[in-house]
PDB file of C-alpha atoms in Angstrom:
ATOM      1  CA  ARG H   1       0.155  17.273  41.866  1.00 59.00           C
ATOM      2  CA  LYS H   2      -3.295  17.130  40.459  1.00 60.00           C
ATOM      3  CA  MET H   3      -2.311  20.570  39.014  1.00 60.00           C
ATOM      4  CA  LYS H   4       0.403  19.267  36.760  1.00 57.00           C
ATOM      5  CA  TYR H   5      -1.513  16.104  35.371  1.00 56.00           C
ATOM      6  CA  ARG H   6      -4.424  18.365  34.335  1.00 58.00           C
ATOM      7  CA  ILE H   7      -1.895  20.569  32.410  1.00 57.00           C
ATOM      8  CA  ALA H   8      -0.528  17.452  31.095  1.00 52.00           C
ATOM      9  CA  LEU H   9      -3.920  16.193  30.183  1.00 48.00           C
ATOM     10  CA  GLY H  10      -4.780  19.590  28.549  1.00 52.00           C
ATOM     11  CA  LEU H  11      -1.629  19.544  26.614  1.00 44.00           C
ATOM     12  CA  ILE H  12      -2.171  15.806  25.505  1.00 46.00           C
ATOM     13  CA  LEU H  13      -5.672  17.158  24.326  1.00 44.00           C
ATOM     14  CA  ILE H  14      -4.323  20.202  22.623  1.00 44.00           C
ATOM     15  CA  MET H  15      -1.496  18.404  20.442  1.00 42.00           C
ATOM     16  CA  GLN H  16      -4.165  15.825  19.181  1.00 41.00           C
ATOM     17  CA  CYS H  17      -6.300  18.325  17.725  1.00 40.00           C
ATOM     18  CA  LYS H  18      -3.151  19.468  15.559  1.00 37.00           C
ATOM     19  CA  CYS H  19      -2.192  15.390  14.511  1.00 36.00           C
ATOM     20  CA  ILE H  20      -2.693  14.803  10.583  1.00 33.00           C
ATOM     21  CA  ALA H  21      -2.813  11.845   8.895  1.00 34.00           C
ATOM     22  CA  GLN H  22      -1.023  11.516   5.552  1.00 36.00           C
ATOM     23  CA  TYR H  23      -2.175  14.124   3.174  1.00 37.00           C
ATOM     24  CA  ARG H  24      -4.285  11.612   0.461  1.00 53.00           C
ATOM     25  CA  ASN H  25      -5.580   8.733   2.444  1.00 64.00           C
ATOM     26  CA  ASN H  26      -9.140   9.574   1.273  1.00 75.00           C
ATOM     27  CA  LYS H  27      -9.547   7.114  -1.646  1.00 76.00           C
ATOM     28  CA  TRP H  28      -9.914   3.295  -0.735  1.00 77.00           C
ATOM     29  CA  LEU H  29     -10.588   0.679  -3.710  1.00 77.00           C
ATOM     30  CA  LEU H  30     -12.523  -2.470  -2.243  1.00 73.00           C
ATOM     31  CA  GLY H  31     -14.090  -5.421  -3.585  1.00 67.00           C
ATOM     32  CA  ALA H  32     -13.746  -8.022  -6.051  1.00 57.00           C
ATOM     33  CA  GLU H  33     -16.491  -9.317  -8.385  1.00 54.00           C
ATOM     34  CA  TYR H  34     -16.301 -13.245  -9.560  1.00 56.00           C
ATOM     35  CA  VAL H  35     -17.152 -12.343 -13.312  1.00 58.00           C
ATOM     36  CA  TRP H  36     -15.074 -10.272 -16.015  1.00 57.00           C
ATOM     37  CA  PRO H  37     -14.870  -7.416 -15.664  1.00 55.00           C
ATOM     38  CA  PHE H  38     -14.106  -7.698 -12.201  1.00 58.00           C
ATOM     39  CA  GLY H  39     -14.642  -4.316 -10.911  1.00 65.00           C
ATOM     40  CA  GLY H  40     -14.964  -3.294  -7.114  1.00 76.00           C
ATOM     41  CA  THR H  41     -16.186  -0.113  -5.126  1.00 79.00           C
ATOM     42  CA  LYS H  42     -14.408   3.054  -4.276  1.00 81.00           C
ATOM     43  CA  ILE H  43     -15.044   4.929  -1.566  1.00 84.00           C
ATOM     44  CA  GLU H  44     -13.932   8.350  -1.502  1.00 84.00           C
ATOM     45  CA  PHE H  45     -14.027  10.613   1.715  1.00 85.00           C
ATOM     46  CA  THR H  46     -14.027  14.574   1.163  1.00 83.00           C
ATOM     47  CA  ASN H  47     -14.992  17.617   3.234  1.00 85.00           C
ATOM     48  CA  ASN H  48     -16.229  15.123   5.881  1.00 85.00           C
ATOM     49  CA  THR H  49     -18.331  13.097   3.031  1.00 89.00           C
ATOM     50  CA  ARG H  50     -18.357   9.734   2.315  1.00 89.00           C
ATOM     51  CA  ASN H  51     -18.794   8.757  -1.428  1.00 89.00           C
ATOM     52  CA  ILE H  52     -19.208   5.248  -2.623  1.00 86.00           C
ATOM     53  CA  THR H  53     -19.372   4.441  -6.122  1.00 84.00           C
ATOM     54  CA  LEU H  54     -18.753   1.252  -8.445  1.00 81.00           C
ATOM     55  CA  ASP H  55     -15.528   1.508  -9.694  1.00 79.00           C
ATOM     56  CA  PRO H  56     -14.858  -0.853 -13.256  1.00 78.00           C
ATOM     57  CA  ARG H  57     -11.067  -1.992 -13.478  1.00 78.00           C
ATOM     58  CA  ASN H  58      -9.423  -5.058 -14.895  1.00 75.00           C
ATOM     59  CA  THR H  59      -7.674  -5.815 -11.423  1.00 76.00           C
ATOM     60  CA  TRP H  60      -9.044  -8.626  -8.820  1.00 76.00           C
ATOM     61  CA  PHE H  61      -8.765  -7.616  -5.276  1.00 76.00           C
ATOM     62  CA  ARG H  62      -9.115 -10.050  -2.095  1.00 74.00           C
ATOM     63  CA  SER H  63      -8.024  -8.195   0.704  1.00 76.00           C
ATOM     64  CA  CYS H  64      -4.500  -6.567  -0.234  1.00 81.00           C
ATOM     65  CA  PHE H  65      -4.837  -2.751  -1.170  1.00 82.00           C
ATOM     66  CA  SER H  66      -2.198  -0.230  -0.905  1.00 86.00           C
ATOM     67  CA  GLY H  67      -2.444   3.366  -2.656  1.00 86.00           C
ATOM     68  CA  LEU H  68      -0.460   6.752  -3.190  1.00 85.00           C
ATOM     69  CA  SER H  69      -1.193   9.574  -4.783  1.00 82.00           C
ATOM     70  CA  ASP H  70       0.038  13.295  -5.250  1.00 79.00           C
ATOM     71  CA  LYS H  71      -1.706  15.901  -3.201  1.00 75.00           C
ATOM     72  CA  ASP H  72      -3.261  17.279  -6.499  1.00 75.00           C
ATOM     73  CA  GLU H  73      -4.504  13.687  -7.618  1.00 74.00           C
ATOM     74  CA  ASN H  74      -2.476  14.120 -10.834  1.00 77.00           C
ATOM     75  CA  TRP H  75      -1.218  10.477 -10.508  1.00 81.00           C
ATOM     76  CA  PHE H  76      -2.628   7.675  -8.551  1.00 86.00           C
ATOM     77  CA  ILE H  77      -0.861   4.151  -8.450  1.00 89.00           C
ATOM     78  CA  TYR H  78      -1.842   0.999  -6.282  1.00 89.00           C
ATOM     79  CA  SER H  79      -1.325  -2.460  -6.085  1.00 89.00           C
ATOM     80  CA  ASN H  80      -3.047  -5.637  -4.743  1.00 86.00           C
ATOM     81  CA  GLY H  81      -0.214  -7.553  -4.243  1.00 86.00           C
ATOM     82  CA  SER H  82       0.472  -8.916  -7.650  1.00 85.00           C
ATOM     83  CA  VAL H  83       0.222  -6.347 -10.030  1.00 88.00           C
ATOM     84  CA  ILE H  84       0.594  -2.007  -9.864  1.00 91.00           C
ATOM     85  CA  CYS H  85      -1.795  -0.086 -11.644  1.00 91.00           C
ATOM     86  CA  ASN H  86      -2.571   3.302 -12.486  1.00 90.00           C
ATOM     87  CA  LYS H  87      -5.576   5.672 -11.999  1.00 87.00           C
ATOM     88  CA  ASN H  88      -6.938   4.383 -15.308  1.00 87.00           C
ATOM     89  CA  HIS H  89      -6.581   0.660 -14.217  1.00 86.00           C
ATOM     90  CA  ASP H  90      -4.083   0.196 -16.645  1.00 90.00           C
ATOM     91  CA  THR H  91      -0.961  -1.749 -15.422  1.00 90.00           C
ATOM     92  CA  LEU H  92       2.277   0.196 -15.267  1.00 93.00           C
ATOM     93  CA  VAL H  93       5.223  -1.076 -17.658  1.00 94.00           C
ATOM     94  CA  ASN H  94       6.657  -3.970 -15.686  1.00 93.00           C
ATOM     95  CA  GLY H  95       4.202  -3.485 -13.160  1.00 90.00           C
ATOM     96  CA  VAL H  96       3.576  -7.363 -13.053  1.00 87.00           C
ATOM     97  CA  ASP H  97       4.440 -10.666 -11.581  1.00 85.00           C
ATOM     98  CA  LEU H  98       5.489  -8.930  -7.825  1.00 86.00           C
ATOM     99  CA  GLY H  99       6.823 -11.536  -5.471  1.00 78.00           C
ATOM    100  CA  PRO H 100       8.724 -14.189  -7.196  1.00 75.00           C
ATOM    101  CA  GLY H 101       7.611 -17.403  -5.888  1.00 63.00           C
ATOM    102  CA  ALA H 102       4.328 -16.957  -4.532  1.00 59.00           C
ATOM    103  CA  SER H 103       1.832 -19.357  -4.993  1.00 55.00           C
ATOM    104  CA  GLN H 104       0.097 -19.441  -8.111  1.00 58.00           C
ATOM    105  CA  SER H 105      -3.493 -18.628  -6.625  1.00 59.00           C
ATOM    106  CA  TYR H 106      -2.347 -15.266  -6.330  1.00 65.00           C
ATOM    107  CA  ILE H 107      -1.378 -14.220  -9.073  1.00 64.00           C
ATOM    108  CA  TYR H 108      -4.520 -13.008 -10.984  1.00 64.00           C
ATOM    109  CA  THR H 109      -6.580 -12.540  -8.033  1.00 73.00           C
ATOM    110  CA  GLY H 110      -3.876 -10.434  -5.652  1.00 77.00           C
ATOM    111  CA  LEU H 111      -2.370 -11.267  -2.002  1.00 77.00           C
ATOM    112  CA  ALA H 112      -5.051 -12.784   0.112  1.00 74.00           C
ATOM    113  CA  GLY H 113      -3.878 -10.910   3.439  1.00 74.00           C
ATOM    114  CA  GLN H 114      -4.124  -7.138   4.706  1.00 78.00           C
ATOM    115  CA  SER H 115      -1.037  -5.178   4.835  1.00 79.00           C
ATOM    116  CA  GLN H 116       1.279  -7.205   2.955  1.00 84.00           C
ATOM    117  CA  ILE H 117       2.727  -4.127   0.610  1.00 88.00           C
ATOM    118  CA  VAL H 118       2.737  -0.676   1.923  1.00 89.00           C
ATOM    119  CA  PHE H 119       3.297   2.215  -0.677  1.00 88.00           C
ATOM    120  CA  PHE H 120       5.588   5.123   0.390  1.00 81.00           C
ATOM    121  CA  PRO H 121       6.900   8.315  -1.168  1.00 81.00           C
ATOM    122  CA  GLY H 122      10.637   8.256  -1.669  1.00 78.00           C
ATOM    123  CA  ASP H 123      12.602  10.334  -3.926  1.00 72.00           C
ATOM    124  CA  THR H 124      10.062  13.526  -4.480  1.00 65.00           C
ATOM    125  CA  ILE H 125      12.623  15.570  -6.875  1.00 69.00           C
ATOM    126  CA  ASN H 126      12.809  12.377  -9.454  1.00 73.00           C
ATOM    127  CA  GLN H 127       9.069  11.189  -8.728  1.00 78.00           C
ATOM    128  CA  ARG H 128      10.179   7.769  -7.461  1.00 86.00           C
ATOM    129  CA  HIS H 129       8.566   5.940  -5.128  1.00 89.00           C
ATOM    130  CA  TYR H 130       8.772   2.362  -2.982  1.00 90.00           C
ATOM    131  CA  LEU H 131       6.336  -0.373  -2.820  1.00 91.00           C
ATOM    132  CA  PHE H 132       7.367  -3.269   0.165  1.00 90.00           C
ATOM    133  CA  HIS H 133       5.770  -6.424  -0.613  1.00 88.00           C
ATOM    134  CA  GLN H 134       5.952 -10.001   0.689  1.00 83.00           C
ATOM    135  CA  ASN H 135       5.310 -12.829  -1.283  1.00 78.00           C
ATOM    136  CA  THR H 136       3.266 -15.936   0.291  1.00 70.00           C
ATOM    137  CA  LYS H 137       2.979 -19.514   0.403  1.00 65.00           C
ATOM    138  CA  LEU H 138       0.032 -21.526   0.847  1.00 59.00           C
ATOM    139  CA  SER H 139       1.779 -24.407   2.728  1.00 56.00           C
ATOM    140  CA  LEU H 140       5.456 -24.946   3.728  1.00 58.00           C
ATOM    141  CA  PRO H 141       5.681 -28.765   5.336  1.00 60.00           C
ATOM    142  CA  GLY H 142       7.700 -29.706   7.793  1.00 61.00           C
ATOM    143  CA  HIS H 143       8.417 -26.046   9.041  1.00 59.00           C
ATOM    144  CA  PRO H 144       7.263 -24.610  12.411  1.00 60.00           C
ATOM    145  CA  MET H 145       4.336 -22.724  11.245  1.00 55.00           C
ATOM    146  CA  GLY H 146       2.831 -25.699   9.911  1.00 58.00           C
ATOM    147  CA  ASN H 147       0.635 -25.359   6.716  1.00 60.00           C
ATOM    148  CA  ASN H 148      -0.669 -21.807   7.412  1.00 63.00           C
ATOM    149  CA  PRO H 149      -0.073 -19.277   4.864  1.00 64.00           C
ATOM    150  CA  SER H 150       3.607 -17.782   5.051  1.00 69.00           C
ATOM    151  CA  SER H 151       5.716 -15.404   4.039  1.00 75.00           C
ATOM    152  CA  MET H 152       9.574 -16.057   3.195  1.00 77.00           C
ATOM    153  CA  HIS H 153      10.969 -12.966   1.675  1.00 83.00           C
ATOM    154  CA  LEU H 154      10.520  -9.147   1.855  1.00 88.00           C
ATOM    155  CA  TYR H 155      10.726  -7.125  -1.716  1.00 91.00           C
ATOM    156  CA  TYR H 156      10.682  -3.815  -2.645  1.00 92.00           C
ATOM    157  CA  SER H 157      10.240  -2.438  -6.130  1.00 94.00           C
ATOM    158  CA  LEU H 158      10.736   0.940  -7.234  1.00 94.00           C
ATOM    159  CA  ILE H 159       8.035   3.192  -9.314  1.00 93.00           C
ATOM    160  CA  GLU H 160       8.237   5.929 -11.341  1.00 92.00           C
ATOM    161  CA  PRO H 161       4.684   7.084 -11.994  1.00 88.00           C
ATOM    162  CA  THR H 162       4.650   9.923 -14.295  1.00 86.00           C
ATOM    163  CA  ALA H 163       7.073   8.073 -16.620  1.00 90.00           C
ATOM    164  CA  LEU H 164       6.186   7.246 -20.171  1.00 91.00           C
ATOM    165  CA  ASN H 165       3.578  10.017 -20.257  1.00 88.00           C
ATOM    166  CA  GLY H 166       1.956   9.517 -17.135  1.00 84.00           C
ATOM    167  CA  GLN H 167       1.367   5.611 -17.665  1.00 89.00           C
ATOM    168  CA  GLY H 168       3.972   5.051 -14.963  1.00 91.00           C
ATOM    169  CA  GLU H 169       6.560   2.497 -14.892  1.00 95.00           C
ATOM    170  CA  VAL H 170       7.930  -0.136 -12.222  1.00 95.00           C
ATOM    171  CA  ILE H 171      12.079   0.770 -12.797  1.00 94.00           C
ATOM    172  CA  SER H 172      13.209  -1.716 -10.576  1.00 95.00           C
ATOM    173  CA  LYS H 173      12.109  -4.703  -9.305  1.00 93.00           C
ATOM    174  CA  ASN H 174      11.555  -7.599  -6.620  1.00 92.00           C
ATOM    175  CA  ASN H 175      14.578  -6.371  -4.951  1.00 94.00           C
ATOM    176  CA  LEU H 176      15.145  -8.713  -2.096  1.00 92.00           C
ATOM    177  CA  VAL H 177      15.011  -7.133   1.652  1.00 90.00           C
ATOM    178  CA  ILE H 178      14.640 -10.032   3.972  1.00 87.00           C
ATOM    179  CA  SER H 179      15.044 -13.496   3.040  1.00 85.00           C
ATOM    180  CA  ASP H 180      13.381 -15.420   6.404  1.00 81.00           C
ATOM    181  CA  THR H 181       9.749 -16.444   7.536  1.00 75.00           C
ATOM    182  CA  MET H 182       7.820 -13.886   8.165  1.00 76.00           C
ATOM    183  CA  GLU H 183       4.319 -13.010   9.738  1.00 73.00           C
ATOM    184  CA  ASN H 184       1.870 -12.836   6.966  1.00 72.00           C
ATOM    185  CA  SER H 185      -0.029  -9.553   6.788  1.00 75.00           C
ATOM    186  CA  ASN H 186       2.137  -7.310   8.857  1.00 79.00           C
ATOM    187  CA  VAL H 187       4.121  -5.001   6.888  1.00 84.00           C
ATOM    188  CA  LEU H 188       4.088  -1.633   8.082  1.00 81.00           C
ATOM    189  CA  ALA H 189       5.618   2.126   7.314  1.00 82.00           C
ATOM    190  CA  ILE H 190       6.486   4.426   9.723  1.00 83.00           C
ATOM    191  CA  ARG H 191       7.690   7.733   9.180  1.00 83.00           C
ATOM    192  CA  HIS H 192      11.047   9.051  11.115  1.00 87.00           C
ATOM    193  CA  ALA H 193      10.707  11.953  13.418  1.00 90.00           C
ATOM    194  CA  ASN H 194      13.374  13.283  11.089  1.00 89.00           C
ATOM    195  CA  GLY H 195      10.585  13.906   8.832  1.00 82.00           C
ATOM    196  CA  ARG H 196      12.600  12.650   5.424  1.00 80.00           C
ATOM    197  CA  ASP H 197      13.344   9.016   6.338  1.00 84.00           C
ATOM    198  CA  TRP H 198      10.844   6.132   6.722  1.00 83.00           C
ATOM    199  CA  TRP H 199      10.909   2.797   9.156  1.00 85.00           C
ATOM    200  CA  VAL H 200       9.978  -0.425   7.424  1.00 82.00           C
ATOM    201  CA  VAL H 201       8.395  -2.926  10.050  1.00 78.00           C
TER     202      VAL H 201
END
């Protein structure tokens, strides 16, 4: 019996060495300055080395961030929950006013909660990808959750990052997925075991 446990433990350790994260999860955009230009910090992980640099941009970040790129980083898109931008920090065509009905304080600063948005690759043939995103209400009088920030809707938007000579375009925006009270800051994308489909939880 002990031998079976040792073999099982050995197999787990061997398989752990083969676990690989999403290929391009090495670029993180952080920070918010309170004077224009807003800017922030960029952290890139390359060959087990961390490189921290200033990153001037016009988009203000609070806590919310998600980004997606191709494996060669020929394009890179990111969002703070309010707007979607490309690697040149230009707003994508039709890439503003995400999450209709959100409290006005989030329009310029981005959403305040972590994990309120998530990009994930969709149709790689047509280079179209998805952003799932919540909207946030600051207070809901008389609601069971009280005056805590709550999300009443989950949306998805469809992005073509290479459109318009690489500027990028949101070709379908704010498509309603769920209309219900949801926990704020808890949108996750999990890849299906078939390697093709995704679950949004």
